mmCIF file of C-alpha atoms in Angstrom:
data_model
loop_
_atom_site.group_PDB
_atom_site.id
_atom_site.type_symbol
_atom_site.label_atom_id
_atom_site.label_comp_id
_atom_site.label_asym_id
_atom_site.label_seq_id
_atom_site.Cartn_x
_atom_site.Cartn_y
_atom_site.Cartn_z
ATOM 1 C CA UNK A 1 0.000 0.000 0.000
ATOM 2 C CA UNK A 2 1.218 3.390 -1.501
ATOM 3 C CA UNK A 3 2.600 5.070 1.712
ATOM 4 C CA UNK A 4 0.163 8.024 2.729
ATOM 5 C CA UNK A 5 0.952 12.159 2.544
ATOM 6 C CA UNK A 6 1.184 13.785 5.959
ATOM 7 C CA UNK A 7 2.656 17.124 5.592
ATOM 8 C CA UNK A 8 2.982 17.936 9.240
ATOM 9 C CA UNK A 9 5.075 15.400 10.094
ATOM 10 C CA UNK A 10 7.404 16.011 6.998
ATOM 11 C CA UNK A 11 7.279 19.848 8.267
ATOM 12 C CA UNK A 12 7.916 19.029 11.689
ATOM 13 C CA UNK A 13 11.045 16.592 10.701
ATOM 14 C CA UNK A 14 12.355 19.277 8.526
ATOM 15 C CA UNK A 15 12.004 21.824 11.363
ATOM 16 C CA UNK A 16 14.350 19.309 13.737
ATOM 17 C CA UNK A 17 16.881 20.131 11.241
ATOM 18 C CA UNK A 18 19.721 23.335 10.929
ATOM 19 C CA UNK A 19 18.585 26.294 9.131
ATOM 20 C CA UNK A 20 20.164 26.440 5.497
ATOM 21 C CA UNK A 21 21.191 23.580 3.733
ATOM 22 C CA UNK A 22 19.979 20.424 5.321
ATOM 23 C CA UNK A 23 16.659 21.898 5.874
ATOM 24 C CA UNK A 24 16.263 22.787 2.518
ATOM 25 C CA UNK A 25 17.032 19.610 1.331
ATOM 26 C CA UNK A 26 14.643 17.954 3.326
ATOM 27 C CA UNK A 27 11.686 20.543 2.497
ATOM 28 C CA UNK A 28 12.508 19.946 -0.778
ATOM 29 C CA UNK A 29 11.474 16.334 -0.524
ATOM 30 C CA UNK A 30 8.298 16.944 1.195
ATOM 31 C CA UNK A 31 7.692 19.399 -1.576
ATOM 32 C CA UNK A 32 8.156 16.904 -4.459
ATOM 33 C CA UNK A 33 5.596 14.549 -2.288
ATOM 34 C CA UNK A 34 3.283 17.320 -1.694
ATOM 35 C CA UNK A 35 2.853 18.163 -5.434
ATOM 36 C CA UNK A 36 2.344 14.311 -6.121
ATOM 37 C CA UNK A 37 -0.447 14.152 -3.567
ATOM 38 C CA UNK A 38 -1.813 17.163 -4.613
ATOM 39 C CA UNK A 39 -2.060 18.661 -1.537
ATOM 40 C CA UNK A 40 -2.558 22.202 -2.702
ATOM 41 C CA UNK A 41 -2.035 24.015 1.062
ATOM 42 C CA UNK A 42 1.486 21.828 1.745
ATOM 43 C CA UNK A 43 2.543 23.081 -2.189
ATOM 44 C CA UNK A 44 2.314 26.222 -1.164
ATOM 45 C CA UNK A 45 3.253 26.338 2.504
ATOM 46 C CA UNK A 46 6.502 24.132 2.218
ATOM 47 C CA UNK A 47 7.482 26.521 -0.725
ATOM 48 C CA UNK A 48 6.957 29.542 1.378
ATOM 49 C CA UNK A 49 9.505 28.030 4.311
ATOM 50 C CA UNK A 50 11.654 27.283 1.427
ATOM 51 C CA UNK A 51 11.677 30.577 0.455
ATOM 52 C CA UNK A 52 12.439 31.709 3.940
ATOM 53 C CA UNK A 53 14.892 29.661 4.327
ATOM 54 C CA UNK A 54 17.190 30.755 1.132
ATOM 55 C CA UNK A 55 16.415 34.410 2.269
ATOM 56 C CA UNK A 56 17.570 34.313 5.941
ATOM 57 C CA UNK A 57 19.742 31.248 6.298
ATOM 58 C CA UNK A 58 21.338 30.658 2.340
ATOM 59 C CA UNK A 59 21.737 32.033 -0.687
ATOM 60 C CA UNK A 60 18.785 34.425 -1.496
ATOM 61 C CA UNK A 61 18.372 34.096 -5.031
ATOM 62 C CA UNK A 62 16.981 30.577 -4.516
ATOM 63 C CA UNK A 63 13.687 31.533 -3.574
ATOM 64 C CA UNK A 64 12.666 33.387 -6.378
ATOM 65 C CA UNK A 65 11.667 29.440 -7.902
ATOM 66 C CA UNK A 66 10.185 28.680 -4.828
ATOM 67 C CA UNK A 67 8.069 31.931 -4.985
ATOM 68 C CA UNK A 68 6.690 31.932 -8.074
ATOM 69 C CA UNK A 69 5.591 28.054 -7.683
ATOM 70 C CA UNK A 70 3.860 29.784 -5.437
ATOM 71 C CA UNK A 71 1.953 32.277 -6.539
ATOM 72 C CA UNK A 72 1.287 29.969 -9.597
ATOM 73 C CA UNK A 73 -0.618 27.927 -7.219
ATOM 74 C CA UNK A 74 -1.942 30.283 -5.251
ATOM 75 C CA UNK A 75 -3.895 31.844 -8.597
ATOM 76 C CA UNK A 76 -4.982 27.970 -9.098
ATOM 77 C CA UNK A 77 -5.763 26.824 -5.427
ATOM 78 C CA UNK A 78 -5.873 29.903 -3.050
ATOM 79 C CA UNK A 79 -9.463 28.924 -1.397
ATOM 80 C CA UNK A 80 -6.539 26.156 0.023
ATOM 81 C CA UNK A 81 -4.590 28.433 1.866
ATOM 82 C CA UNK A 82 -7.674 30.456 2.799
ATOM 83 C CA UNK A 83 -9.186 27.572 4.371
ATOM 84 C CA UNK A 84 -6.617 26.911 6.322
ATOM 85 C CA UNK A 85 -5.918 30.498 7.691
ATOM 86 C CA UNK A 86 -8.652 33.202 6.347
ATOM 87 C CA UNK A 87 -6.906 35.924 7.622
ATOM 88 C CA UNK A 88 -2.917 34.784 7.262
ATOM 89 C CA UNK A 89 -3.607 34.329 3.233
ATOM 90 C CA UNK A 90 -3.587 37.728 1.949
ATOM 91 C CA UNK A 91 -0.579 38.442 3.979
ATOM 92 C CA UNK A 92 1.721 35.101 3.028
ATOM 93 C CA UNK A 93 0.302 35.881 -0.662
ATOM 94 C CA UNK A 94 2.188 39.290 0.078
ATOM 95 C CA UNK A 95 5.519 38.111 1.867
ATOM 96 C CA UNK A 96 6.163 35.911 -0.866
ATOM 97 C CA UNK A 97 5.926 37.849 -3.711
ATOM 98 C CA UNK A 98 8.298 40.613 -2.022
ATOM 99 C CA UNK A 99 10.698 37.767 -1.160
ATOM 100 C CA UNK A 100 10.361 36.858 -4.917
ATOM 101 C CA UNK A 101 11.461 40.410 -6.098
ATOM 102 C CA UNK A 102 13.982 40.748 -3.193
ATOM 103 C CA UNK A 103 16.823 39.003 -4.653
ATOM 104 C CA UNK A 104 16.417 40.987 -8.216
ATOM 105 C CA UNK A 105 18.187 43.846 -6.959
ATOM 106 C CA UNK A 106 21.626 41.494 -6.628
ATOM 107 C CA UNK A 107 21.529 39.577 -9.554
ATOM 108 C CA UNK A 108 22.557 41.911 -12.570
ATOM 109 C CA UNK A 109 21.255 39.440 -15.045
ATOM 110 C CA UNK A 110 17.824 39.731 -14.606
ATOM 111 C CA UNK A 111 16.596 43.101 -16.724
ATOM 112 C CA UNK A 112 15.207 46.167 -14.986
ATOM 113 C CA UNK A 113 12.463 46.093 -16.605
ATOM 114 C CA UNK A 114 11.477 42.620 -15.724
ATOM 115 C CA UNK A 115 11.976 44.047 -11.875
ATOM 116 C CA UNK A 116 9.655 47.180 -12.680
ATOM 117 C CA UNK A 117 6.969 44.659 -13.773
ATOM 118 C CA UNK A 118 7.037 42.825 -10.595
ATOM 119 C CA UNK A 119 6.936 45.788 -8.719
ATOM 120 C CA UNK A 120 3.655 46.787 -10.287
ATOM 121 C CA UNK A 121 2.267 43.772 -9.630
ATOM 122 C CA UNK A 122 3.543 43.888 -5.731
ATOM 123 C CA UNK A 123 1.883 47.578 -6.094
ATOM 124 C CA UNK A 124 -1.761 45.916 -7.037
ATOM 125 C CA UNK A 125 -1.169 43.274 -4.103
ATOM 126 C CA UNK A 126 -0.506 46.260 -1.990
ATOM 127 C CA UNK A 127 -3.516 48.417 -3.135
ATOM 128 C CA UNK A 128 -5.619 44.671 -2.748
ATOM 129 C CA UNK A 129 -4.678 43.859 0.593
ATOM 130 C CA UNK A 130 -4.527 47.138 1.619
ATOM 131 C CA UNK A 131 -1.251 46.117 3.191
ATOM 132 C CA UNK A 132 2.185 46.484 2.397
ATOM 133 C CA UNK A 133 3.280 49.641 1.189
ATOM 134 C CA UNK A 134 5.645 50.538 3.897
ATOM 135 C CA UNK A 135 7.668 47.242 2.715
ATOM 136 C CA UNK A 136 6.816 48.324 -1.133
ATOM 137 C CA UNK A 137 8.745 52.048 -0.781
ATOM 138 C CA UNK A 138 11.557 49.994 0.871
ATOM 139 C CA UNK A 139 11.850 47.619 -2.044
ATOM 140 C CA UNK A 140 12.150 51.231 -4.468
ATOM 141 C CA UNK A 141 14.745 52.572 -1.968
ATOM 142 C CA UNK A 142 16.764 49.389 -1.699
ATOM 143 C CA UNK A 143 17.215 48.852 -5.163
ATOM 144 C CA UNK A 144 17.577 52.502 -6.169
ATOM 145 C CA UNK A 145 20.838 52.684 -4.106
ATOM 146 C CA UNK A 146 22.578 51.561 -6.983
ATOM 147 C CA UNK A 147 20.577 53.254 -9.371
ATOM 148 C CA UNK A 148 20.302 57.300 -7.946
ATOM 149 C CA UNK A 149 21.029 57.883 -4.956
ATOM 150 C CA UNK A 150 19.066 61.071 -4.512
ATOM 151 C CA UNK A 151 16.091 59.081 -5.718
ATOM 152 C CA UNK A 152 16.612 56.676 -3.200
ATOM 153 C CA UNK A 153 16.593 58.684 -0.609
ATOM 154 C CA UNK A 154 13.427 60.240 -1.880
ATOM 155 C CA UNK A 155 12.200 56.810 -1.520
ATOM 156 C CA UNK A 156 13.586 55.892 1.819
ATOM 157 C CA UNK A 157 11.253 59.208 2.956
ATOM 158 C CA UNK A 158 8.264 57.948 1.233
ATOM 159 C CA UNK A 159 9.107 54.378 2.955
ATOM 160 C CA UNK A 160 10.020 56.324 6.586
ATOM 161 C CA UNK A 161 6.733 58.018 6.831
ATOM 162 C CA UNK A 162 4.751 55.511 5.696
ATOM 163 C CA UNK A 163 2.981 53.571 8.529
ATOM 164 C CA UNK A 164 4.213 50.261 9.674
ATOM 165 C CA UNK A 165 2.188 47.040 9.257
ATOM 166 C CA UNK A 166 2.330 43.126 9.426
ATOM 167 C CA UNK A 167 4.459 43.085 6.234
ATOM 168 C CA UNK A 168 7.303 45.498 7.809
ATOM 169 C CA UNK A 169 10.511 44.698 8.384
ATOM 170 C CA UNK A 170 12.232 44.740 11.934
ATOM 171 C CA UNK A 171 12.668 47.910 13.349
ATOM 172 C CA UNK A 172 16.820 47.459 13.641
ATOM 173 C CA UNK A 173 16.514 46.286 9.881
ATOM 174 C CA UNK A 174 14.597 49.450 9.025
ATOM 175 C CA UNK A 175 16.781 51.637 11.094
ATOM 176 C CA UNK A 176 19.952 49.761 9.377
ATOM 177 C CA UNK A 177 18.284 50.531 5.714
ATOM 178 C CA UNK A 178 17.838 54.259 6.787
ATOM 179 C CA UNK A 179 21.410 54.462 8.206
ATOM 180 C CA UNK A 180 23.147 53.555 4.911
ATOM 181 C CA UNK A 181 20.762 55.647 3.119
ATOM 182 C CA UNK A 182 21.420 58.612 4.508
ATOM 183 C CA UNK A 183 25.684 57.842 4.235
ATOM 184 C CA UNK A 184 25.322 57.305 0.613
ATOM 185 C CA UNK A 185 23.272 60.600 1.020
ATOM 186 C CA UNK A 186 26.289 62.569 2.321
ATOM 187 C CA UNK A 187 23.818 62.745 5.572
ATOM 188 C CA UNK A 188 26.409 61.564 8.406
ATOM 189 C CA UNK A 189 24.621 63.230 11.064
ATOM 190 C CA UNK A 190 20.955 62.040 10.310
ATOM 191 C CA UNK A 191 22.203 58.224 9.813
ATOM 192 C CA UNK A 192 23.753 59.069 13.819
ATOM 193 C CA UNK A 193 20.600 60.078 15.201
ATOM 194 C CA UNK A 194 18.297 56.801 13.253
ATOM 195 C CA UNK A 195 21.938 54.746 14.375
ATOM 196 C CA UNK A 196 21.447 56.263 18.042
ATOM 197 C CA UNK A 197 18.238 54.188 19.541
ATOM 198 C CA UNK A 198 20.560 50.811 18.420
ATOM 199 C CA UNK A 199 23.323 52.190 20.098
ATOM 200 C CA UNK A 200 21.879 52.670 22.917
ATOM 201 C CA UNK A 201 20.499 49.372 22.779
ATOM 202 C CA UNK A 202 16.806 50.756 22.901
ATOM 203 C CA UNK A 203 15.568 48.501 20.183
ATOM 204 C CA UNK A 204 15.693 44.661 19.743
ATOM 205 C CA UNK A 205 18.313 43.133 17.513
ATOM 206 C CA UNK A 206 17.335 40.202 14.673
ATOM 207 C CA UNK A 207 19.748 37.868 13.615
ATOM 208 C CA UNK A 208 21.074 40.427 10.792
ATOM 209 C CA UNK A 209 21.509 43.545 13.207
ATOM 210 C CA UNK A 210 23.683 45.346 14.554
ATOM 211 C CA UNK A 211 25.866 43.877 11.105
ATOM 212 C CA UNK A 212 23.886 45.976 8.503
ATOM 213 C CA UNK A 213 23.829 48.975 10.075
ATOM 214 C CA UNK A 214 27.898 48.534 11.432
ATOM 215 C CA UNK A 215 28.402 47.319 7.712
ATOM 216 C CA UNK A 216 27.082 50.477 6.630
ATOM 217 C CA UNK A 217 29.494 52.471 8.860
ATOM 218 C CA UNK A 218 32.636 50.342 7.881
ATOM 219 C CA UNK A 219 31.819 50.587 4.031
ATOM 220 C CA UNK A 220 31.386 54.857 4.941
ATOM 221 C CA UNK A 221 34.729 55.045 6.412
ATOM 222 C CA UNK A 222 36.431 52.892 3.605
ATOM 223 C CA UNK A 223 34.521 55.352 1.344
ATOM 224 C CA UNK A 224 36.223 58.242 2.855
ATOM 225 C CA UNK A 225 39.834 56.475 3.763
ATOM 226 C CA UNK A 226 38.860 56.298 7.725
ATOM 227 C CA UNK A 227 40.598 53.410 7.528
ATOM 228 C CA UNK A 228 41.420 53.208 11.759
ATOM 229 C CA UNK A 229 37.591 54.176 12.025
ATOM 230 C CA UNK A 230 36.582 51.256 9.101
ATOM 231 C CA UNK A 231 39.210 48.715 11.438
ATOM 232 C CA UNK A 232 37.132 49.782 14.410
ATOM 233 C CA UNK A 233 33.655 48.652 12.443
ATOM 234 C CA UNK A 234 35.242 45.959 10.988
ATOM 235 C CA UNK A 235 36.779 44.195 14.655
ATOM 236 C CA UNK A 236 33.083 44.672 15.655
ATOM 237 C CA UNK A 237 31.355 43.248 12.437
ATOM 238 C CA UNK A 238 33.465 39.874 12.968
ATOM 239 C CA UNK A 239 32.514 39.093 16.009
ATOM 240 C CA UNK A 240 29.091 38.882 14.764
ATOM 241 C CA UNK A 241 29.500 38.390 11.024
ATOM 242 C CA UNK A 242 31.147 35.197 10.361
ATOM 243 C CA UNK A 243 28.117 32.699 9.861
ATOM 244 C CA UNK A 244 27.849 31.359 6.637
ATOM 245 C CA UNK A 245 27.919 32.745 3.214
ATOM 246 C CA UNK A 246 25.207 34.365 3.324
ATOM 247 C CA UNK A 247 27.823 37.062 5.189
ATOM 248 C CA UNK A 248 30.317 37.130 2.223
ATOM 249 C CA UNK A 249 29.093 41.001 2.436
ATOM 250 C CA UNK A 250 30.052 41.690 5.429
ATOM 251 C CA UNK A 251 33.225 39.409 4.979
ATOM 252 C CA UNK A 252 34.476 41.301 2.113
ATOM 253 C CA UNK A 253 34.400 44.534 3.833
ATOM 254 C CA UNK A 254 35.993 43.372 6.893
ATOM 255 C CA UNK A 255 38.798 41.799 4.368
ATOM 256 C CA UNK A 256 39.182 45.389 2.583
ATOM 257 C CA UNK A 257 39.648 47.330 6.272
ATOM 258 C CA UNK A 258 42.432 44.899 7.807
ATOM 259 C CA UNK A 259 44.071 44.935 4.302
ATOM 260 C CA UNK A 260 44.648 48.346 4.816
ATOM 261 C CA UNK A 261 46.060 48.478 8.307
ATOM 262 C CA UNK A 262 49.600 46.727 7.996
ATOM 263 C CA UNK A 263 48.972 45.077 11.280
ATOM 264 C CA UNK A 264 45.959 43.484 10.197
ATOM 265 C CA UNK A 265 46.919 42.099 6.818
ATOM 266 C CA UNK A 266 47.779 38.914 8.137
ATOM 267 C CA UNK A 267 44.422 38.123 9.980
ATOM 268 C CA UNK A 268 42.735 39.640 6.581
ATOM 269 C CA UNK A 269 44.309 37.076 4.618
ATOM 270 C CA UNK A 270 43.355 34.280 6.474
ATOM 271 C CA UNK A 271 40.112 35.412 6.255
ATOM 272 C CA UNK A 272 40.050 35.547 2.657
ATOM 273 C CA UNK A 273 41.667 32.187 2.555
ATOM 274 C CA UNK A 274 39.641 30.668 4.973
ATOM 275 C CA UNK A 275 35.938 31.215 3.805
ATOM 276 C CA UNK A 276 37.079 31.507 -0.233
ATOM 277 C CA UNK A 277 34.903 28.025 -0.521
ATOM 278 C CA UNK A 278 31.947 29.626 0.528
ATOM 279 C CA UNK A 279 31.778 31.579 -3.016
ATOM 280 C CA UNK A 280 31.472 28.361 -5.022
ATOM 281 C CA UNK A 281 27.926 28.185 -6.341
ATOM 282 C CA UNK A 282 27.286 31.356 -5.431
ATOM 283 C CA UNK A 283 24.078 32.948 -6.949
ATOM 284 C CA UNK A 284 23.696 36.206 -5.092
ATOM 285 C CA UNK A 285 26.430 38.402 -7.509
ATOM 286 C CA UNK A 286 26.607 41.531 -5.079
ATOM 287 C CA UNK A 287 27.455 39.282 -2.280
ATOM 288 C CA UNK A 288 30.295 37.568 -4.673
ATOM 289 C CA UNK A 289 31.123 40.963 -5.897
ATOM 290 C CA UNK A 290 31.632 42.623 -2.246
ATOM 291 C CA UNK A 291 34.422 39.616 -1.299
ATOM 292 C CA UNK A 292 35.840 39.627 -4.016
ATOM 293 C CA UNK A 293 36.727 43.378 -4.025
ATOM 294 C CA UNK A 294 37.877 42.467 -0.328
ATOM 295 C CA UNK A 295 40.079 39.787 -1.268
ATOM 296 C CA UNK A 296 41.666 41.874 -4.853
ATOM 297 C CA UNK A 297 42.574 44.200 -1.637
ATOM 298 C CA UNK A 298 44.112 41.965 -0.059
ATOM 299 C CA UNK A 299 46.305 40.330 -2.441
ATOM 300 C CA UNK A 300 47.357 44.006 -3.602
ATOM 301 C CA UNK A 301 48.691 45.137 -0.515
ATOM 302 C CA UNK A 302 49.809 41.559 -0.142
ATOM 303 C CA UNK A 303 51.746 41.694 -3.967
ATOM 304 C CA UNK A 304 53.856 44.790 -1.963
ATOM 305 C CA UNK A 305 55.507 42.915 0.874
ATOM 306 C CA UNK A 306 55.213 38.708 -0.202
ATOM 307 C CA UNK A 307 55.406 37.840 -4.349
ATOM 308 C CA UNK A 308 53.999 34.301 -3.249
ATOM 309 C CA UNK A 309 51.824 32.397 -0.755
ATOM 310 C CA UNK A 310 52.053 29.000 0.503
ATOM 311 C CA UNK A 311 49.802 26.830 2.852
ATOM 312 C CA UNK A 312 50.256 27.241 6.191
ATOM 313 C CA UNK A 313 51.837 24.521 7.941
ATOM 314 C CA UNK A 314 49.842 24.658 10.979
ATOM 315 C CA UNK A 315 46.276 25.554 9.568
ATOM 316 C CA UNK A 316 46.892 24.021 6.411
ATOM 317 C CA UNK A 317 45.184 26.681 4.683
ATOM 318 C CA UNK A 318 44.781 26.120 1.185
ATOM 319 C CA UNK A 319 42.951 27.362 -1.666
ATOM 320 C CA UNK A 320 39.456 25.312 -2.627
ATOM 321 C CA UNK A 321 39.834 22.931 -5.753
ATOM 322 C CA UNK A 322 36.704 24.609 -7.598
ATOM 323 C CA UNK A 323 38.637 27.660 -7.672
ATOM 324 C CA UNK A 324 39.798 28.618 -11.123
ATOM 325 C CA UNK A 325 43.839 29.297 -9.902
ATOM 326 C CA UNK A 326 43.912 26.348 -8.020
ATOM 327 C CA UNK A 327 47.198 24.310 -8.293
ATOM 328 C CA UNK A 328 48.182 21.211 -6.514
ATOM 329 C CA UNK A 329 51.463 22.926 -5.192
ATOM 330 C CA UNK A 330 49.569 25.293 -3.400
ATOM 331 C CA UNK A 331 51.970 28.246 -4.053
ATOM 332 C CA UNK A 332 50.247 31.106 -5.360
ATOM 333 C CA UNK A 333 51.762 34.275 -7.053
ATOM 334 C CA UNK A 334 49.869 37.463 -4.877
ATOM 335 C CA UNK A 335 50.403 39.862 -7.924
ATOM 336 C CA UNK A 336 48.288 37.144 -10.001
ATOM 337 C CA UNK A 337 45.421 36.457 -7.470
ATOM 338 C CA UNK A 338 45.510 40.314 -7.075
ATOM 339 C CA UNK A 339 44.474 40.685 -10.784
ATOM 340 C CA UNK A 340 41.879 37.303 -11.222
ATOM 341 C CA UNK A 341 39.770 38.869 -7.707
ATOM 342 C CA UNK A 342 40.054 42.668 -9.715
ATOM 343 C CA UNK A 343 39.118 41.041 -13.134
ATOM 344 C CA UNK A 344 36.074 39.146 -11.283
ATOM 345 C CA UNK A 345 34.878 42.249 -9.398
ATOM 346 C CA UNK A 346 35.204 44.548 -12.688
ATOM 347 C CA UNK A 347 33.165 42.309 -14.728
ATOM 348 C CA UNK A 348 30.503 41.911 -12.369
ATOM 349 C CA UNK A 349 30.593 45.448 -11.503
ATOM 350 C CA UNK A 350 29.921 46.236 -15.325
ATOM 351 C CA UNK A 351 27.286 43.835 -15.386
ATOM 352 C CA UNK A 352 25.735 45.640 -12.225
ATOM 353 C CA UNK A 353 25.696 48.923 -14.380
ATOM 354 C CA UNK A 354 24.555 48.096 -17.671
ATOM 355 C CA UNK A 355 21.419 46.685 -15.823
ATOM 356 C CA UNK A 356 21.115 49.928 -13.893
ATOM 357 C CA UNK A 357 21.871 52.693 -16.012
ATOM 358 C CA UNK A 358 24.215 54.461 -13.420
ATOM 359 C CA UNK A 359 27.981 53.877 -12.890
ATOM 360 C CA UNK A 360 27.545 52.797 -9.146
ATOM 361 C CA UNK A 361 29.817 49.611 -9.166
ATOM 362 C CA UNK A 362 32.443 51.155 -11.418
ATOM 363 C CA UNK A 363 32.588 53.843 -9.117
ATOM 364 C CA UNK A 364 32.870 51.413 -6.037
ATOM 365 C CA UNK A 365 35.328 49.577 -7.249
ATOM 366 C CA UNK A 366 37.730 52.560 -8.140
ATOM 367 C CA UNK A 367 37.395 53.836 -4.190
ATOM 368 C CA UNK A 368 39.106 50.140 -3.667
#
């Protein structure tokens, strides 16, 4: 007898497991059963934790499949998910959709356009709902960034003074988002006063704050050649900041700062070394573009002082096998390395800016 579908327990199991990977796997599974037992609510509720999953604990880009399964059975099946939670429906329908756009603004491939269409749509869901628009401003902001950045900060108002609701991010996340807004703005002094209530440790920290909001600082200071101010942020940011790759961001700036203060450059290359394997497979390109521009610093100071680099004898630190320079001596030329990380970060820089229409990256990658 065919073995029956019972998507709480294959839930639950998955639940037992470690955020990222494993649990993934194993919700992938229960999905593939789901969708063979045709168990329209489990379809679309396993996808949404998948979703979740690859936003928070992986690599982001991942849910975009997973959320636009989704919505293709929620147009099909959504009296499923409405009989199951009347009230939670409109509001998943919502999250997952904005977690399907999310990811858009770091992968250069994917047209503007294409992201301007899914916006409107998120912008009907919005006016539907009557929820949402808080989190839709901060979508416009987040990706403008790279776009304008006096248009996103005339964005990042529109998002400010909008009224919070169930779709809103965390409060440190919001203040984070208005903190690098305002640097890129020029606005030092009004990213202090939104940085001051974390600072004071008035609000409540997620599992991504105080790092986006320090990362924010340290990427300022770098900016403006602080560079004992960026190695302050950056001693800070690794306490906190050295998860899994879904911190390559943070990683790469906290590579760039110790690179440039000589006592650091050792502990920056170890760094770069040591979580290099977490770039293979990589879909998110700005976090792959961020350490990479960390580790092309590092190597260039490095070129000035060592022409080569061998394992350490005591960590054994190697470079992976996936990666393209990869020799079985494990001796590497710095001057070399220093060139392949600037010739990765350049191209996906250009990519970044042909999709945008602004010279962002370019610019970005000249401060380095």
């Amino acid at each position: 007898m065919a073995k029956r579908f019972n998507g709480d327990a294959l839930y639950n199991a998955a639940q037992r497991l470690p955020n990222g990977g494993p649990r993934m796997s194993a919700l992938m599974e229960a999905i593939r059963q789901a969708d063979a037992a045709e168990d329209h609510y489990w379809r679309m509720l396993l996808r949404y934790d998948y979703a979740c999953q690859a936003i928070f604990h992986d690599d982001p880009p991942k849910a975009m499949p997973a959320a636009a399964e989704f919505n293709r059975i929620f147009d099909e099946h959504s009296d499923a998910l409405y009989a199951a939670s009347q009230d939670g429906a409109p509001e998943m329908h919502l999250m997952i959709t904005q977690i399907g756009i999310d990811p858009i603004v770091n992968l250069p491939q994917i047209p503007m356009e294409q992201w301007e269409d899914l916006m409107k749509e998120f912008r009907a869901l919005v006016q539907k709902y009557h929820e949402g628009l808080r989190t839709y401003w901060s979508q416009m902001c987040q990706f403008w960034q790279y776009v304008d950045r006096d248009q996103a900060y005339t964005y990042f108002q529109k998002f400010w003074k909008t009224g919070r609701d169930g779709l809103s991010d965390c409060r440190a996340c919001e203040r984070s988002l208005a903190v690098r807004i305002c640097l890129l703005a020029g606005k030092r002094n009004e990213a202090d006063e939104y940085a001051k209530p974390m600072e004071q440790g008035r609000i409540w920290f997620c599992n991504d704050t105080p790092q986006r909001y320090w990362l924010a600082y340290l990427e300022d200071a770098l900016d403006h050649r602080e560079h004992e101010r960026a190695r302050v942020f950056a001693n800070k940011l690794f306490r906190k900041a050295d998860r899994d790759w879904n911190d390559l961001s943070y990683l790469g700036a906290i590579i760039h700062a110790w690179s440039k203060s000589g006592d650091d450059l050792g502990r920056a290359l170890h760094l770069a070394l040591k979580r290099l394997g977490w770039t293979a497979g990589m879909w998110d390109q700005k976090k792959l573009y961020d350490y990479y521009k960390g580790c092309y610093v590092c190597f260039r100071e490095l070129a000035g002082k060592e022409p080569a680099i061998q394992p350490d004898p005591q960590t054994g630190e190697v470079i992976p096998k996936l990666f393209p320079l990869y020799n079985k001596e494990g001796v590497y030329d710095t001057r070399e390395l220093a060139e392949w990380f600037y010739g990765q970060s350049q191209q996906i820089a250009a990519a970044f800016d042909k999709r945008n229409g602004s010279d962002y990256f370019s610019r970005d990658l000249a401060l380095a």
